[in-house]
XYZ file of C-alpha atoms in Angstrom:
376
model
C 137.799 143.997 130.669
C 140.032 141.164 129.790
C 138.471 138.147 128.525
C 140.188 134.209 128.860
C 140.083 132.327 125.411
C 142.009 128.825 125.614
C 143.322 127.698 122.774
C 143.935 123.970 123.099
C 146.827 123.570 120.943
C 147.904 119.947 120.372
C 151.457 118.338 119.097
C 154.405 118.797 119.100
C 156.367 122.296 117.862
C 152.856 123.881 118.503
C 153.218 127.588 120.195
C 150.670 129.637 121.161
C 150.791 132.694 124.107
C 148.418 130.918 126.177
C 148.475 126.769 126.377
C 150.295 123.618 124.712
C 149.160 120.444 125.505
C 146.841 121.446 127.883
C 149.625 122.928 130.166
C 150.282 127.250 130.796
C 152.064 128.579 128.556
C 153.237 132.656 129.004
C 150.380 134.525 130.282
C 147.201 133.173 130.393
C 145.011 135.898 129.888
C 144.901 138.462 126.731
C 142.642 141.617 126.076
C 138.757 140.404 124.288
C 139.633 141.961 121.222
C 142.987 140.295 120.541
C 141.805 137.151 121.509
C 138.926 138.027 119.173
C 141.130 139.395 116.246
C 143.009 136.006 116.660
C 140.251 133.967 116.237
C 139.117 135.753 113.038
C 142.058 135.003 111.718
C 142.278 131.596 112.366
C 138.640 131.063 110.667
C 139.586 133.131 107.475
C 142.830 130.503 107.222
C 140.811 127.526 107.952
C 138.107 128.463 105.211
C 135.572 129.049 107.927
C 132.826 132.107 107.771
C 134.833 135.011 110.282
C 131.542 136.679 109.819
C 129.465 134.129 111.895
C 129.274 133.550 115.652
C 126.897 131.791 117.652
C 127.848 128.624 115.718
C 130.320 125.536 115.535
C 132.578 125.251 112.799
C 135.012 123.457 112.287
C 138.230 123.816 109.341
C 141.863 122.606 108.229
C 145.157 124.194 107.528
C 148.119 122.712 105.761
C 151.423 124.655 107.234
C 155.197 124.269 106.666
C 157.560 125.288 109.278
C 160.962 125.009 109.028
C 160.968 122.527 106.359
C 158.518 120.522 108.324
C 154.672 119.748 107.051
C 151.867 119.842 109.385
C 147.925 119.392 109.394
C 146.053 121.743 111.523
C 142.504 121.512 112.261
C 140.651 123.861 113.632
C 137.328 124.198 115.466
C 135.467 127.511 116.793
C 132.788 126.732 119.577
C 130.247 128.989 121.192
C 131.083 129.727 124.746
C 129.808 131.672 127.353
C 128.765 135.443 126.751
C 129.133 135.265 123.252
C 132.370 134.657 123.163
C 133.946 132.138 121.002
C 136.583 129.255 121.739
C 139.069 128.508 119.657
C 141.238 124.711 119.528
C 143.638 123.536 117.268
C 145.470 120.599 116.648
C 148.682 120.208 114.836
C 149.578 116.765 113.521
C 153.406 116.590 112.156
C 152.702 114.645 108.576
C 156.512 114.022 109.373
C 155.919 111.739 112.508
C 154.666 108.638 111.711
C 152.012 107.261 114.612
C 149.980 104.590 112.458
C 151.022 101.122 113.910
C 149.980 99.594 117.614
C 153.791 99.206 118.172
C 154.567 103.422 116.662
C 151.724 104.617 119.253
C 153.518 102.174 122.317
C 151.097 99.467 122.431
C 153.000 96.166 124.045
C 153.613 93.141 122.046
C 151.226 91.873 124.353
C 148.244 94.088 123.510
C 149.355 93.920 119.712
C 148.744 90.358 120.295
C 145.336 90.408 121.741
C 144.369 92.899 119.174
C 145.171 90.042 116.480
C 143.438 87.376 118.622
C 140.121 89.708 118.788
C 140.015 90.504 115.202
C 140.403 86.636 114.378
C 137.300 85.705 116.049
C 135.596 87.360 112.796
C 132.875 88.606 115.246
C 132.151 91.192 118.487
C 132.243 95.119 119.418
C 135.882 96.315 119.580
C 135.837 100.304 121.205
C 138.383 102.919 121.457
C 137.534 105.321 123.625
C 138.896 108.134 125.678
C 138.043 112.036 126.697
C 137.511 114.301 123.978
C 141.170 115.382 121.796
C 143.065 112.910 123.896
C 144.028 111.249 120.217
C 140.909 107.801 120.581
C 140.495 108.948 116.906
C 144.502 108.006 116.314
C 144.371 105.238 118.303
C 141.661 103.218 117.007
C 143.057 104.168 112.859
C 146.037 102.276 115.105
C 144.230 99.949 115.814
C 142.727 98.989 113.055
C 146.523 98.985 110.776
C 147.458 96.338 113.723
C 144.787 93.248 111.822
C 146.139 91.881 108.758
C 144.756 92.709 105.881
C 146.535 89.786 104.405
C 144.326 87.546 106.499
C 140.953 89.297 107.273
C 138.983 91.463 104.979
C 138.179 95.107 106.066
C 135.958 97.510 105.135
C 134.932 100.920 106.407
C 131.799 103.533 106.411
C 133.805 106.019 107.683
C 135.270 109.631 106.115
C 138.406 109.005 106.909
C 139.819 112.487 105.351
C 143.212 112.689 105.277
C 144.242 109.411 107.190
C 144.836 106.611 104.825
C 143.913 102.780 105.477
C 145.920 100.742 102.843
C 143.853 97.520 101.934
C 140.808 98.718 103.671
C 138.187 98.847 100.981
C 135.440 102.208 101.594
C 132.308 100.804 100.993
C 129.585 103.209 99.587
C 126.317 102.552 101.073
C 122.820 102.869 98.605
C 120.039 106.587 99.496
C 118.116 105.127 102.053
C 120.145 102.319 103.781
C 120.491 102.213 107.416
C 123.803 101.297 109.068
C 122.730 98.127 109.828
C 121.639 97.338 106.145
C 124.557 98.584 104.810
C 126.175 95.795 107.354
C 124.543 93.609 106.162
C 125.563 93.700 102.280
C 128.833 93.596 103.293
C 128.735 90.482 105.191
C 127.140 89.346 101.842
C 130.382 90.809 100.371
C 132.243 88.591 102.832
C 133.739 91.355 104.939
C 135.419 90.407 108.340
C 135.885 93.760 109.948
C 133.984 96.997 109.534
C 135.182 99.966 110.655
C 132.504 102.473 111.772
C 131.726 105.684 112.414
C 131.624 106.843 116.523
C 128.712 105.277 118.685
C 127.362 108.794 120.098
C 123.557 107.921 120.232
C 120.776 104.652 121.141
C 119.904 104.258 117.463
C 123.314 103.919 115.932
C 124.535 101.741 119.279
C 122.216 99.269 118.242
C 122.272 99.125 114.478
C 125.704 97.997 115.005
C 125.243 95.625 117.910
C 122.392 93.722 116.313
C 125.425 92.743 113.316
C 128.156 92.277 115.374
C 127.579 88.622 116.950
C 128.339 87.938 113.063
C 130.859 90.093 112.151
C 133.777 92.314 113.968
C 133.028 96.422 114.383
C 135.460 98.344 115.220
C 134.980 101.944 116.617
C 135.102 104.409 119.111
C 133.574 106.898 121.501
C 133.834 109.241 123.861
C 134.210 108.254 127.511
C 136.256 108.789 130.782
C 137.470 105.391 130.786
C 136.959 101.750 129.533
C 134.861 101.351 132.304
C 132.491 103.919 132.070
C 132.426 103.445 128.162
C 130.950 99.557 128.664
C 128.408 100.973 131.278
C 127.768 104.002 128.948
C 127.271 101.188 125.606
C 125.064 98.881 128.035
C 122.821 102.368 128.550
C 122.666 102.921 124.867
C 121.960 99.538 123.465
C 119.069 98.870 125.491
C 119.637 95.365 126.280
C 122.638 94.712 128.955
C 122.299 90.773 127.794
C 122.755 91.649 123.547
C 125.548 94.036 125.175
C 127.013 91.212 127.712
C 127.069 89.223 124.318
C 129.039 91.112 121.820
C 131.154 93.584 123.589
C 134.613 92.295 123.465
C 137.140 95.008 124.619
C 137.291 98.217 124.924
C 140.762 100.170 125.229
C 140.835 103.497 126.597
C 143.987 106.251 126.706
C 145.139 109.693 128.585
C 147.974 111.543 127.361
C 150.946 112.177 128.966
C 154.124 114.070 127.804
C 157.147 112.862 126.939
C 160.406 114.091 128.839
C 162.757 115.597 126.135
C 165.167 113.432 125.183
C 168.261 116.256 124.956
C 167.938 117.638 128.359
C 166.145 114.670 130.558
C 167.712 114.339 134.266
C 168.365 110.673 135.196
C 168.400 110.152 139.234
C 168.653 106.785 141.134
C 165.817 106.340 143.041
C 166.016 105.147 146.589
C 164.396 101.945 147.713
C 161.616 103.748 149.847
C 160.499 105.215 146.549
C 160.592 102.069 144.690
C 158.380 100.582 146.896
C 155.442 103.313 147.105
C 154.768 103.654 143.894
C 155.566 100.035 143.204
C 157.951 99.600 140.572
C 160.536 96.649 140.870
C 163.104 97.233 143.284
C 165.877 96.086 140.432
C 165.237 99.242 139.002
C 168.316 101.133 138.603
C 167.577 104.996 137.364
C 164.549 106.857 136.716
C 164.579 109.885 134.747
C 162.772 113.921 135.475
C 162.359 117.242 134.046
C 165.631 118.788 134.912
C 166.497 121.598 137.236
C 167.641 125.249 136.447
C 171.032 125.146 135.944
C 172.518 128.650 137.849
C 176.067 129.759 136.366
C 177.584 130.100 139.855
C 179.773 133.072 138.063
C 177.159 135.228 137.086
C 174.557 133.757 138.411
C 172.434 133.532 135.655
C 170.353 130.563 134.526
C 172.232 128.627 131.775
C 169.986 128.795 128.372
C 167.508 126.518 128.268
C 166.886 123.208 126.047
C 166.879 124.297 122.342
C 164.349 121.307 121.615
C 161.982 121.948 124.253
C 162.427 125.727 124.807
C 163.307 124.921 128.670
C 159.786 123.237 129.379
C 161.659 119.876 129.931
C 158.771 118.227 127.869
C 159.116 117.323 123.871
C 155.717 115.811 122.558
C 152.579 113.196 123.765
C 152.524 109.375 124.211
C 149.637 107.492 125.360
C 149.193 105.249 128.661
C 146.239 102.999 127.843
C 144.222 100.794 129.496
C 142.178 97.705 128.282
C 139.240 95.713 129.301
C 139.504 92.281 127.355
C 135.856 91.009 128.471
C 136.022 87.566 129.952
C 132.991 84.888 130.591
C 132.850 86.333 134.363
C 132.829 89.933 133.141
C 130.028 89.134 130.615
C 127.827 88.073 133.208
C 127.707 91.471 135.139
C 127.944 93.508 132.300
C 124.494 91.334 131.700
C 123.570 92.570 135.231
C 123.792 96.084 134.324
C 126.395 96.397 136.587
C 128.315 100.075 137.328
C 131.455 101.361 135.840
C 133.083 100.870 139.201
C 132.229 97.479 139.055
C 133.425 96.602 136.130
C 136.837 98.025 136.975
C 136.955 96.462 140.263
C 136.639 93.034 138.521
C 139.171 93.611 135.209
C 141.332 94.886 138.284
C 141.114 91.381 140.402
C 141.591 89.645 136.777
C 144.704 91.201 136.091
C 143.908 93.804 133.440
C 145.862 96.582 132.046
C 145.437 99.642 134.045
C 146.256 103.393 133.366
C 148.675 102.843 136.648
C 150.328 99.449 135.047
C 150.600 101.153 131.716
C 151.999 104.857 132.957
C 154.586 103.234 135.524
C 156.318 101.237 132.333
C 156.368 104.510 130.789
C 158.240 105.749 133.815
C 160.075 102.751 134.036
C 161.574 103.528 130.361
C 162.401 106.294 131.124
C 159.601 108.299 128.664
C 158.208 110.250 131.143
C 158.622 111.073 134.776
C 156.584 110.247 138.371
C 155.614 113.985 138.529
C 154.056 114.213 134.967
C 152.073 110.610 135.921
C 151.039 112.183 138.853
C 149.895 115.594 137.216
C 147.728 113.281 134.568
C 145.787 111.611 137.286
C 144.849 114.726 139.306
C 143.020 116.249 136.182
């Protein structure tokens, strides 16, 4: 009997028999015991215990291919009939996705991010669903304030991502986070970086400090929406939340077309108009089409740099809920996600659709690959 195991293997250069980036990659099914024998392996190179099952561990690996250096971490989760599921993430130490304007954030959101981090106060959240990169995004986020201006601190392990200029702060056996909040306001911090808001407790150890000071951090949610409904739930008090919740950005992933082999086409004006981009725009860009050699009549070799897929590497279309005076009063009414995102909508926010049509319009990813994100 042949058993499915996905392996959910993230970044770019990342091969596998079975997925990359979510999408099919060669067959997508493999005999239990190979699947089994891979995951074994994986464990014993990650450090983990091959010997247990049942249980969720979770590892690194530092690999070199081709003269390149990459991080891969690795995490083993119990699934159904005991078997085992198996995700890793590769992270090129080569590409460099640290600053708001590296990760495609406009100068425009770069600019809020400054003017939220100078009020020296509120909840700042970076959310998104889980290994769509919200842990890259808000490390992003946080190298977009200057540290020149506003001092940062941090009670997160941050492994092997480095903050320059953000000091760690160690916090004393027995402190709660919002004591150790407090002494560093005493230690005149302005921003404090902290750990994900999964549970009521936490939620509200940090909102109780942060009409005083600025925390930054992020969380797991479908959308920016659903993440201000979700922190209203946890904090127990939708006016303290209506009060100190400032924005909340949110991402999906989409991939990138490959820059060698990309197909540029000029769109027609009925196509313009439906999925409303300006009608100035000249050319639009798509995964390409087989190329037959009318001779032999054999497909030409495909893409050397994106082995044919049409597809090299991940960006991220984001949206962002900056929360106005009118938006703080029905967050304070315990209003619903779709609410919320009915009235950022009317006040001009930055949607997923805004955000993923400049992408197409720049020609960094195509129509199909938008609509493909939004049907998952």
């Amino acid at each position: 009997r042949a058993e499915m195991i996905r392996l959910d293997v993230k970044g770019e250069n990342a091969h596998t028999t079975l997925s990359i980036d979510g999408m099919p990659y060669g067959g997508s099914r493999m005999p239990r015991q190979q699947a089994s024998y891979i995951i074994q392996m994986m464990k014993f190179l990650a450090g983990l215990d091959a010997k247990i099952k049942g249980r969720h561990q979770a590892g690194g690996i530092k690999s070199e291919y081709l003269g390149a250096k990459f991080e891969l971490s690795v995490e083993v989760i119990p699934h159904a009939e005991g078997t085992e599921r198996l995700t890793i993430r590769v992270r090129s130490l080569k590409q460099k996705l640290d600053t708001p304007a590296e990760l495609g954030f406009t100068e425009s959101l770069r600019q809020s991010i400054r003017d939220l981090t100078a009020h020296r106060r509120g909840l700042i959240v970076v959310c998104g669903p889980p290994g769509s990169g919200t842990t890259t995004t808000v490390y992003g986020l946080l190298r977009g304030i200057d540290v020149y201006l506003y001092s940062i601190y941090s009670i997160v392990n941050t492994g092997s991502r480095e903050l320059l200029n953000v000091k760690t702060f160690e916090a004393n056996d027995g402190d709660n986070y919002e004591t150790s909040c407090l002494r560093m306001m005493r230690e005149e911090a302005d921003v404090i970086f902290v750990p994900p808001l999964k549970d009521a407790e936490t939620t509200q150890q940090f909102m109780s400090v942060a009409d005083r000071i600025c925390i930054v951090s992020e969380m797991t949610a479908k959308d920016s929406a659903h993440a201000i409904a979700q922190l209203v739930a946890l904090s127990g008090n939708s006016k303290l939340a209506s009060e100190v919740i400032d924005a909340v950005f949110s991402q999906k992933l989409v991939r990138l077309l490959c820059p060698e082999c990309r197909e540029a086409f000029r769109p027609s004006p009925k196509l313009l108009s439906k999925v409303a981009l300006p009608p100035e725009t000249k050319v639009l860009y798509r995964k390409p089409v087989p190329v037959v050699d009318e001779k032999t009549g054999e497909e030409e070799p495909p893409c050397e740099k994106c082995s044919g897929t049409g597809f090299f590497g991940r960006v991220a279309m984001l949206e962002a809920i900056l929360v106005s005076d009118a938006m703080r009063v029905l967050i304070a009414m315990n209003a619903t996600a779709a609410q919320i995102k009915e009235l950022s909508r009317s006040e001009g926010g930055l949607t997923f659709h805004k955000d993923g049509l400049r992408l197409v319009a720049e020609g960094k990813t195509s129509l199909e690959e938008l609509q493909r994100v939004f049907r998952v």
